[in-house]
């Protein structure tokens, strides 16, 4: 067993390898201090987990944080956020993140997909409680001095086992029910330059960009089962503060995708299989997540649909999904937005404009470097009068006020 140096008087991180049936027969072997230190110091991506000094396979690893022990698969990466404050907390790869996510995470601008992963943070909470969002495939748990965010993809039982291993009451899980006092109704209205980033920037970063950049709106990923980046900064208080400081928002919801390997998915996205019910469920969850952040009725919530090959079953599913999403958001008092490429989603919406309920606002991607909301592929009579966003540069890095962020660049014209 190896105990890492304490990052504060109240924090403790202990990691050791559990013995598999083979190692029990061959005798106990723990990770050496050197190997454990390498695991604790590893960022993402980068250094691989150091192997224990044994020929037998190690099936599981015990990760102890602030007195709570989690049993996780031995292949998962362990990331100590105190030692790696710029590590990107992402849920598209198997990992356990320990500590408070840094204010300037080094996240790519575009990540999509979801698998099983764990973020364990310090907190003052003392009550064991677990809530679950089945649509977003996320558990949130509190226990003595820790708060846990547990994401899952197709293997929900695996995350349940991990939570149970730490004594968290999965059997008593409650459904998330949260809402916040809404910010004013113009929170999602803006004309001018905006950026979106995989994870909401820290307050110091937002202040620096407010003062030194030309941006006035920020795209935030509020939820969805294919949202890959954790959002430790994205709270109702964060939204209220940015609004008071003059920022406006374009909230993005990363629900089911046209295909598992489209756009930024890399094969890891849950795809649309039953479009109408899934579109309705996405709208229900998107509205709930928006309300939890203080984005009230009348706000536009953009369903993020990555690039896909048009035609046949895929197009039919996408159109039915978007139609159901839009119809349900309208019933809930929200406005519907849709993000997609001009060569896939936008082309399908234009071609079928008379057969479905179109989103109220289109957020179209064409990386041509032109800061305008007109495009030859979009007829002037569709989404006219301040109902468009153009993502005109993607996957770029900018520095303003000494703060570097990986972003996509957008031009907004939204009432």
Coordinates of C-alpha atoms in Angstrom, one line a residue:
X1 CA 0.0 0.0 0.0
X2 CA 1.2 3.5 -0.7
X3 CA -0.1 6.7 0.9
X4 CA 0.4 9.8 -1.2
X5 CA 1.5 13.0 0.4
X6 CA -1.4 14.9 1.9
X7 CA -2.5 17.9 -0.2
X8 CA -4.3 19.4 2.8
X9 CA -4.6 18.4 6.5
X10 CA -7.9 16.7 5.8
X11 CA -7.3 15.0 2.5
X12 CA -5.8 11.5 2.1
X13 CA -5.3 9.4 -1.0
X14 CA -4.5 5.7 -0.8
X15 CA -4.3 3.4 -3.7
X16 CA -3.4 -0.3 -3.7
X17 CA -4.1 -3.2 -6.0
X18 CA -6.6 -5.8 -4.9
X19 CA -5.6 -9.4 -5.2
X20 CA -7.3 -11.4 -7.9
X21 CA -7.9 -15.2 -7.4
X22 CA -4.6 -15.9 -9.0
X23 CA -2.7 -13.5 -6.8
X24 CA -4.3 -15.0 -3.7
X25 CA -2.9 -18.3 -4.7
X26 CA 0.5 -16.9 -5.4
X27 CA 0.7 -14.6 -2.4
X28 CA -0.1 -10.9 -1.8
X29 CA 1.7 -8.3 -3.8
X30 CA 1.0 -4.6 -3.4
X31 CA 2.0 -1.8 -5.7
X32 CA 5.4 -0.4 -4.9
X33 CA 5.7 3.2 -3.8
X34 CA 7.2 4.1 -7.2
X35 CA 4.4 2.5 -9.2
X36 CA 1.7 4.0 -7.0
X37 CA 3.3 7.4 -7.3
X38 CA 3.3 7.1 -11.1
X39 CA -0.4 6.2 -11.0
X40 CA -1.2 9.2 -8.8
X41 CA 0.8 11.6 -10.9
X42 CA -0.6 10.4 -14.2
X43 CA -2.6 13.0 -16.2
X44 CA -5.0 12.3 -19.1
X45 CA -4.0 11.3 -21.7
X46 CA -0.4 10.4 -21.1
X47 CA 1.4 8.1 -18.7
X48 CA -0.1 4.7 -18.5
X49 CA -0.8 2.9 -15.2
X50 CA 2.4 1.4 -13.8
X51 CA 2.1 -2.4 -13.5
X52 CA 2.5 -4.0 -10.1
X53 CA 5.5 -6.2 -9.7
X54 CA 3.7 -9.5 -10.2
X55 CA 3.2 -11.8 -13.1
X56 CA -0.4 -12.5 -12.1
X57 CA -3.2 -10.4 -13.4
X58 CA -4.7 -7.8 -11.1
X59 CA -8.5 -7.6 -11.5
X60 CA -9.4 -4.7 -9.3
X61 CA -7.9 -1.8 -7.5
X62 CA -8.9 -0.3 -4.2
X63 CA -9.0 3.5 -4.3
X64 CA -9.3 5.2 -0.9
X65 CA -10.1 8.9 -0.6
X66 CA -10.9 10.6 2.6
X67 CA -11.5 7.3 4.3
X68 CA -13.9 5.9 1.6
X69 CA -12.7 2.9 -0.3
X70 CA -13.9 2.3 -3.9
X71 CA -13.2 -1.0 -5.7
X72 CA -12.7 -0.3 -9.4
X73 CA -11.3 -2.3 -12.4
X74 CA -7.6 -2.6 -12.3
X75 CA -7.3 -1.2 -15.9
X76 CA -8.8 2.2 -15.0
X77 CA -6.6 5.2 -14.8
X78 CA -6.3 7.0 -11.4
X79 CA -5.8 10.8 -11.7
X80 CA -4.8 12.9 -8.7
X81 CA -6.2 16.3 -9.5
X82 CA -4.2 18.0 -6.7
X83 CA -1.0 17.0 -8.5
X84 CA -2.5 17.5 -12.0
X85 CA -4.8 20.5 -11.8
X86 CA -5.0 20.9 -15.6
X87 CA -6.1 17.3 -16.1
X88 CA -9.4 17.2 -18.1
X89 CA -12.1 15.4 -16.1
X90 CA -13.8 13.5 -18.9
X91 CA -16.3 10.7 -18.9
X92 CA -15.6 9.2 -22.3
X93 CA -12.7 7.1 -20.9
X94 CA -12.5 4.7 -17.9
X95 CA -10.9 6.7 -15.0
X96 CA -11.2 7.7 -11.4
X97 CA -10.5 11.4 -10.7
X98 CA -9.6 12.4 -7.1
X99 CA -9.9 15.9 -5.8
X100 CA -11.3 19.2 -7.0
X101 CA -11.1 19.8 -10.7
X102 CA -8.8 22.6 -11.7
X103 CA -10.0 26.0 -12.8
X104 CA -8.1 25.7 -16.1
X105 CA -8.6 22.1 -17.3
X106 CA -6.8 21.3 -20.5
X107 CA -9.8 19.9 -22.3
X108 CA -10.2 19.5 -26.1
X109 CA -12.9 21.8 -27.5
X110 CA -14.9 18.8 -28.8
X111 CA -15.5 15.6 -26.9
X112 CA -18.5 13.3 -27.2
X113 CA -19.4 9.9 -25.8
X114 CA -19.9 8.3 -22.4
X115 CA -18.5 5.4 -20.6
X116 CA -18.0 4.4 -16.9
X117 CA -16.0 6.9 -14.9
X118 CA -15.8 8.4 -11.5
X119 CA -15.1 11.9 -10.0
X120 CA -14.6 11.9 -6.2
X121 CA -14.4 15.4 -4.7
X122 CA -13.9 16.8 -1.2
X123 CA -17.0 18.3 0.5
X124 CA -18.4 19.1 3.8
X125 CA -21.4 16.8 3.3
X126 CA -22.0 14.2 6.0
X127 CA -25.2 12.4 4.9
X128 CA -25.0 9.3 2.7
X129 CA -27.4 9.9 -0.2
X130 CA -27.5 8.9 -3.9
X131 CA -29.5 10.4 -6.8
X132 CA -29.6 9.2 -10.4
X133 CA -30.5 10.8 -13.7
X134 CA -31.3 7.8 -15.9
X135 CA -31.5 9.9 -19.1
X136 CA -28.1 11.5 -18.6
X137 CA -26.7 8.2 -17.2
X138 CA -25.3 9.8 -14.1
X139 CA -25.3 9.1 -10.4
X140 CA -24.5 11.7 -7.8
X141 CA -23.7 10.7 -4.3
X142 CA -22.6 12.3 -1.0
X143 CA -21.1 10.7 2.1
X144 CA -18.9 11.9 4.9
X145 CA -16.6 14.6 3.4
X146 CA -17.0 13.4 -0.2
X147 CA -19.2 14.1 -3.2
X148 CA -19.2 11.6 -6.1
X149 CA -20.2 12.0 -9.7
X150 CA -20.4 8.6 -11.4
X151 CA -21.1 8.4 -15.1
X152 CA -22.0 5.3 -17.1
X153 CA -22.5 4.2 -20.6
X154 CA -23.8 0.7 -21.3
X155 CA -22.7 -0.8 -18.0
X156 CA -24.9 0.7 -15.3
X157 CA -24.4 -2.4 -13.0
X158 CA -20.6 -1.7 -13.0
X159 CA -21.1 1.8 -11.6
X160 CA -23.6 0.5 -9.1
X161 CA -21.1 -2.1 -7.9
X162 CA -18.4 0.6 -7.5
X163 CA -20.8 2.8 -5.5
X164 CA -21.8 -0.1 -3.3
X165 CA -18.2 -1.0 -2.7
X166 CA -17.8 2.3 -0.9
X167 CA -21.0 1.8 1.2
X168 CA -23.1 4.3 -0.8
X169 CA -26.8 3.4 -0.6
X170 CA -27.6 2.6 -4.2
X171 CA -30.7 0.6 -3.2
X172 CA -32.2 3.8 -1.9
X173 CA -31.4 5.9 -4.9
X174 CA -33.7 8.9 -5.6
X175 CA -34.5 10.5 -8.9
X176 CA -32.9 14.0 -9.3
X177 CA -35.3 16.8 -8.7
X178 CA -33.7 20.2 -8.7
X179 CA -34.5 23.7 -9.9
X180 CA -33.1 27.1 -9.3
X181 CA -34.3 30.7 -9.4
X182 CA -34.2 31.6 -13.1
X183 CA -32.1 34.4 -14.5
X184 CA -33.9 36.9 -16.7
X185 CA -35.5 35.7 -19.9
X186 CA -32.9 37.3 -22.2
X187 CA -30.2 34.9 -21.0
X188 CA -30.1 33.0 -24.3
X189 CA -30.6 36.1 -26.5
X190 CA -27.5 37.6 -28.1
X191 CA -26.1 39.2 -31.2
X192 CA -22.3 39.0 -31.6
X193 CA -19.4 36.7 -31.0
X194 CA -19.5 33.7 -28.8
X195 CA -17.4 30.7 -27.9
X196 CA -18.2 27.2 -26.6
X197 CA -15.8 25.0 -24.6
X198 CA -16.1 21.4 -23.5
X199 CA -16.2 22.3 -19.8
X200 CA -17.4 25.6 -18.3
X201 CA -14.4 27.8 -17.6
X202 CA -13.5 29.0 -14.1
X203 CA -14.6 32.4 -12.8
X204 CA -11.1 33.8 -13.1
X205 CA -11.0 32.6 -16.8
X206 CA -14.4 34.1 -17.5
X207 CA -13.4 37.4 -16.0
X208 CA -10.2 37.5 -18.0
X209 CA -12.0 36.7 -21.3
X210 CA -14.8 39.2 -20.5
X211 CA -12.2 42.0 -20.1
X212 CA -9.7 41.0 -22.9
X213 CA -11.7 39.2 -25.6
X214 CA -14.4 40.2 -28.0
X215 CA -16.8 37.5 -26.9
X216 CA -20.1 38.1 -25.2
X217 CA -21.7 34.7 -25.2
X218 CA -20.6 31.3 -24.0
X219 CA -21.8 27.9 -25.0
X220 CA -22.2 25.5 -22.1
X221 CA -22.9 21.8 -22.3
X222 CA -25.7 21.4 -19.8
X223 CA -26.3 17.6 -20.0
X224 CA -27.1 14.6 -22.1
X225 CA -25.9 11.0 -22.0
X226 CA -23.1 11.7 -24.6
X227 CA -21.7 14.8 -22.8
X228 CA -18.1 13.7 -22.3
X229 CA -16.6 16.5 -20.1
X230 CA -17.5 16.8 -16.5
X231 CA -18.9 20.2 -15.5
X232 CA -17.7 21.0 -11.9
X233 CA -18.0 24.7 -12.4
X234 CA -21.4 24.7 -14.2
X235 CA -23.8 25.6 -11.4
X236 CA -26.8 27.9 -11.0
X237 CA -24.5 30.3 -9.1
X238 CA -22.0 30.3 -12.0
X239 CA -24.8 31.1 -14.4
X240 CA -26.1 33.9 -12.3
X241 CA -22.6 35.4 -11.9
X242 CA -21.8 35.3 -15.6
X243 CA -25.2 36.8 -16.4
X244 CA -24.6 39.6 -14.0
X245 CA -21.2 40.2 -15.6
X246 CA -22.8 40.6 -19.0
X247 CA -22.4 37.2 -20.5
X248 CA -25.2 35.4 -22.3
X249 CA -25.6 31.7 -23.1
X250 CA -26.3 29.1 -25.7
X251 CA -27.0 25.9 -23.8
X252 CA -26.1 22.7 -25.6
X253 CA -27.5 19.3 -24.8
X254 CA -25.6 16.2 -26.0
X255 CA -28.2 13.5 -26.2
X256 CA -28.3 10.5 -28.4
X257 CA -26.5 10.8 -31.7
X258 CA -27.3 9.7 -35.3
X259 CA -24.5 7.1 -35.1
X260 CA -22.0 5.8 -32.6
X261 CA -19.0 7.0 -34.7
X262 CA -20.3 10.3 -36.2
X263 CA -18.6 13.6 -35.7
X264 CA -16.6 13.8 -32.5
X265 CA -17.9 10.5 -31.2
X266 CA -15.1 8.2 -32.2
X267 CA -17.3 5.2 -31.9
X268 CA -18.3 5.9 -28.3
X269 CA -21.7 7.6 -28.6
X270 CA -25.0 6.1 -27.7
X271 CA -27.1 6.4 -30.9
X272 CA -30.8 7.0 -31.7
X273 CA -32.7 3.7 -31.8
X274 CA -36.3 4.6 -30.9
X275 CA -36.5 8.2 -32.0
X276 CA -39.8 9.6 -30.8
X277 CA -39.6 8.4 -27.2
X278 CA -35.9 9.2 -27.0
X279 CA -36.4 12.7 -28.4
X280 CA -39.2 13.3 -25.8
X281 CA -37.0 11.9 -23.0
X282 CA -34.1 14.1 -24.1
X283 CA -36.3 17.2 -24.0
X284 CA -37.6 16.3 -20.5
X285 CA -34.1 16.0 -19.3
X286 CA -32.8 19.0 -21.1
X287 CA -35.5 21.2 -19.6
X288 CA -34.8 19.8 -16.1
X289 CA -31.0 20.4 -16.5
X290 CA -31.7 24.0 -17.8
X291 CA -34.0 24.7 -14.9
X292 CA -31.4 23.4 -12.4
X293 CA -29.0 26.0 -13.8
X294 CA -31.5 28.9 -13.6
X295 CA -32.3 28.9 -17.4
X296 CA -36.0 29.2 -17.2
X297 CA -38.9 28.8 -19.7
X298 CA -38.4 30.7 -22.9
X299 CA -34.7 29.8 -23.0
X300 CA -33.4 28.1 -26.1
X301 CA -31.8 24.6 -25.6
X302 CA -29.8 23.3 -28.5
X303 CA -29.7 19.6 -29.2
X304 CA -26.2 18.7 -30.3
X305 CA -26.2 16.3 -33.2
X306 CA -22.8 15.4 -34.7
X307 CA -22.1 14.9 -38.4
X308 CA -23.6 11.8 -40.0
X309 CA -24.0 10.3 -43.5
X310 CA -27.4 11.3 -44.7
X311 CA -30.0 9.0 -46.1
X312 CA -32.3 6.1 -45.3
X313 CA -32.8 5.0 -41.8
X314 CA -30.4 7.4 -40.2
X315 CA -32.1 10.5 -41.7
X316 CA -35.5 9.1 -40.7
X317 CA -34.4 8.6 -37.2
X318 CA -32.8 12.0 -36.8
X319 CA -35.9 13.8 -38.1
X320 CA -38.2 11.9 -35.9
X321 CA -35.9 12.5 -32.9
X322 CA -35.6 16.3 -33.5
X323 CA -39.4 16.6 -34.2
X324 CA -40.2 14.9 -30.8
X325 CA -37.5 16.9 -29.0
X326 CA -38.9 20.2 -30.4
X327 CA -42.6 19.3 -29.7
X328 CA -41.9 18.3 -26.1
X329 CA -39.7 21.4 -25.4
X330 CA -42.6 23.6 -26.6
X331 CA -45.0 21.8 -24.2
X332 CA -42.6 22.5 -21.4
X333 CA -42.3 26.2 -22.3
X334 CA -38.8 26.1 -23.7
X335 CA -37.6 27.0 -27.2
X336 CA -35.9 24.3 -29.3
X337 CA -32.5 24.7 -30.9
X338 CA -30.5 22.2 -33.0
X339 CA -26.8 22.1 -33.6
X340 CA -25.4 20.2 -36.7
X341 CA -23.4 20.3 -39.8
X342 CA -24.7 22.0 -42.9
X343 CA -23.9 18.8 -44.8
X344 CA -26.0 16.5 -42.6
X345 CA -28.5 17.8 -40.0
X346 CA -29.1 21.2 -41.6
X347 CA -29.5 19.6 -45.1
X348 CA -32.0 17.1 -43.8
X349 CA -34.0 19.8 -41.9
X350 CA -34.1 22.0 -45.0
X351 CA -35.2 19.2 -47.2
X352 CA -38.0 18.2 -44.8
X353 CA -39.0 21.6 -43.5
X354 CA -42.6 21.1 -44.4
X355 CA -43.0 17.6 -42.8
X356 CA -41.6 18.1 -39.3
X357 CA -41.7 20.7 -36.6
X358 CA -38.5 22.6 -37.1
X359 CA -36.3 23.8 -34.2
X360 CA -36.9 27.5 -33.4
X361 CA -33.2 28.3 -33.8
X362 CA -30.5 26.7 -36.0
X363 CA -26.9 26.4 -34.8
X364 CA -25.1 25.4 -38.0
X365 CA -21.5 24.3 -38.3
X366 CA -19.5 25.3 -41.4
X367 CA -15.8 26.0 -40.5
X368 CA -15.2 28.5 -43.2
X369 CA -13.8 31.3 -40.9
X370 CA -16.6 33.7 -41.9
X371 CA -18.3 35.4 -39.0
X372 CA -21.8 35.6 -40.5
X373 CA -25.1 33.9 -39.9
X374 CA -26.0 33.5 -43.6
X375 CA -25.1 30.4 -45.5
X376 CA -25.9 29.4 -49.1
X377 CA -27.3 26.0 -47.9
X378 CA -30.0 27.7 -45.7
X379 CA -32.9 29.4 -47.5
X380 CA -33.6 33.0 -46.3
X381 CA -37.1 32.1 -45.3
X382 CA -35.9 29.4 -42.8
X383 CA -34.9 30.6 -39.4
X384 CA -35.1 34.3 -40.3
X385 CA -35.1 37.2 -38.0
X386 CA -32.4 36.5 -35.3
X387 CA -32.8 32.7 -35.1
X388 CA -29.3 31.5 -36.1
X389 CA -25.9 30.7 -34.8
X390 CA -22.9 29.9 -37.1
X391 CA -20.0 27.9 -35.7
X392 CA -17.4 29.1 -38.1
X393 CA -14.2 27.9 -36.5
X394 CA -13.7 24.7 -34.6
X395 CA -11.1 23.0 -32.4
X396 CA -9.0 26.1 -31.9
X397 CA -7.1 27.5 -29.0
X398 CA -7.1 31.1 -27.9
X399 CA -5.5 33.1 -25.1
X400 CA -7.1 36.3 -23.7
X401 CA -6.0 38.0 -20.5
X402 CA -3.3 35.4 -20.1
X403 CA -5.9 32.5 -20.0
X404 CA -5.8 29.8 -22.8
X405 CA -8.9 27.8 -23.6
X406 CA -9.7 25.3 -26.4
X407 CA -12.9 26.5 -28.0
X408 CA -15.1 26.6 -31.0
X409 CA -15.9 30.1 -32.4
X410 CA -19.5 31.2 -33.1
X411 CA -21.4 34.1 -34.5
X412 CA -24.8 34.6 -32.8
X413 CA -28.0 36.3 -34.0
X414 CA -30.6 35.1 -31.5
X415 CA -33.5 37.0 -30.0

